[in-house]
Amino acid sequence: MTDKRTTLWRHADFRNLWFGLTASLFGSKVTAVALPLIAAVSLQATPFEMGVLVAAEGLPYLFISLFAGVWLDRSAKRPILILVDVLRAALLLLLPLGWAGDFLSFPLLLVVSLSIGACTVVSDIGSASYLPLLVDRKDLVEGNSKLELSSSASDIAGNAMGGGLLQVISAPFAVIVNSVTYLVSAVFTGLIRHRETKPAPVGPDEAAAVKPNMWREMAEGAQPVLRNKTVRTLVTATLVFNLFTLVIEPVFLIFITRTLGLEPFYIGLIFASAGAGALLGALIAGRASRLLGVGRAMVVSLVIAGLAALLIPLATQLPKTEASLLIVLMHLIDSAMIIVYNVNQRSLRAAVTPDHLQGRMNATIRMAVMGVAPVGALTGGFLGGAIGAQQTLVLGAFGVLLAGVVILLSGVRSVREIPDAEPEPVTV
């Protein structure tokens, strides 16, 4: 009998997708460090300009996700993934060329950042939608675990590589490394032998199918999110989780620096533990779903994440060293549980969504998740000033626990395995 835990190691198309995404993830960490440095050091950007650059990272998710989902569902995804990799590689090369040619400016940097962000939205949605077409639905947990493994490893090694590289060469030229990794990603994606059949138009009547309508197709793509009880529950739990996680985020750094008085060494250790936790979560996600069942694994992971978040305010009762170790432990556990939850919920929602709606389903969810981010951050900032950092952290932790309750009170908790057959097509 084939060992399910090693099936995808022998799946050539999945390996090519995985290697390509891994290359682009590692390279993108260099750019994530380099772009702000180009603005701050090379271009002497003002604080307002720095804020605009940071805000630009999330804008493409809000404004083009739904359009990208329709495009991906109308077309073969593999050529699009190759195209956006090549475009990102070319866009990044404008920065060292601009520096060498003395035409590098903040507006150019902003345009490049927004354009790369738009390509990344397409790539993120496209790869999430392409995976169910390459592997059997029963292998989605393993596939998503391996992709999360690469993401976690890139957070640890990629950031370190980026920091070391920037010590050797200037930021405008460091992005060449990421340009090369995007081209490597394009090559591996090009090696995938699987060819998609052109998605057949789906509509209530033949006339609508002959003349596709962008807005109607966006509405159709929202159907798995709004009408499918399983997907709707997963989205609700994820929105609650993200909302309260972002309530915690604005006050966390203030809490550990001002309330606990931790030095930069301890702060660096805390954030490094999050990457290690994510790596651990990617390694145990499949095992957790096999031992507990998919639904229970999600409930348990969210509950443990909420309980771990309660360790932060508890740290005020301990000496500095012990408090730092406690928060490192919290970040390790929290990050691991987030990945266990994400791997299982992404796999389940992909399995219960018809192939022709994968792109639009992922796009709808990405836009909703990104949309709740500023609400949570602003709420956390307001509450931190109104009731205090410690009380806000406690409230955020209970909010994370509430996300687990959403799954617990639904039928999703009883899902044992990922369905292995494509559901019936959905029409509006």
Phi, psi and omega in degrees: 000140179288135177284114183301330184289345181240008184307309188287345173298332183259008181265102189300317181295318178296318179302317180295318177298316183295312180298320180296313179295324179297316179299315182292325179295316180296316180294324183295337178292327176296315181294323180300327177276323188286319185300312177298326179291322176300316181294313187284319187262307185287323184253358179052049182295149176283163176304323178296317179296322177297320178296320178297319180296318179294316180297328182297338182296323184266346185300317181301326179297323182285325191257338183237358183304311184294320178295320178297321179298317178296314180303314182293323180285335178281338192236167170291133189279327183302310179298327179292318178298320177295316182301312184290330174295315179295318178298317179296321178298316181293318180298318180296327180294342177296333184288307176295327177295319178294323179292315180292325182267005177062033174236015176287129181217168179296316177303320178296316179300319181294317179297317178298316181297315179295319181293317177295321177299319178296317177297323180293322175302312180298318181295316181298311181293320182295316181292322178295327181275336182280327183305314180295343178276338183269325186240159175296151181298330178293343181260007183295322179298315178297316181297313179294327177297317180293322177294320177293327177300316178295319179298317180292317179297323179291328176298324182276299185284324182295317178295319178296318179297319179297316179297318179294320180296321181289343174286335186264316181234159183289156185304317181301331181267341179295331183291348176300327179300315179294324177301318179294319182293327175295322177292322175299317178300317179298321180296313181296319178297323178295337179281349178295126185273339180298133177240128180279145168281145182300125183303131178283135177300138180240125181200172183288339178210166186295325180298318179295327180289325180290323180245086182300142179242123185303315184290322178295322180290326174297316179296321178297320180293338178279347184301316178299331181282320186272324188258332180278116186300323180295310180295319180299319178295316180297319180294318179300313180298319181293320178296317178298315180299311182296320180302310185281333173297321180281341169295321181289320192303313184296331184264348184297311182295321176298318182297313185284335180271319185265312181287313181270339179066039182282142178281163181306326180301312181293323180296317177299320179296321180298312183289329176294327181294334178295319177295319178295322178295319178298321177298316178298316180299320179296327181284329186256355185301313180295319180297320180297318180291327179288321183283317187259339192094152185300311182296312181293327178298321179292317179299310182298318182296319180291321179295316179295321178298318178294318178295322177297321180297333178290346178290337184297303179295334178298335183296341180294342182272002185242159172298163189304312183297313179295322178297318179297315180296323179296318181288326174300315178299318179300312181297321179298309182293314182301312182295321179297317182290325177300317180292319177301315179297311184298316180301316183286320181288324177294320180294318182292315182292328176292322184290329184264007179251132177301149184303323185287353179246005185302313183298312182290324176299311179297322180295317180299317181291318179300318181295319179295318181294317178291328181293329182279346184300308180295329178297313179296316182295316179294321178296316179298317179297318179295313181295324178301322178281329186276316185242353179104154184296316184297316180294323178294321179296320178296315179300316179298320180296318178293329175296320177297319176299325179299327177299321176294325179295324178303314178292318184299323183272005181248172177289347181297330183300335183268000178292122184268315184227161175288127177303141185254010178236144178292135178290168179296146178302146180255134175240155181270000000 
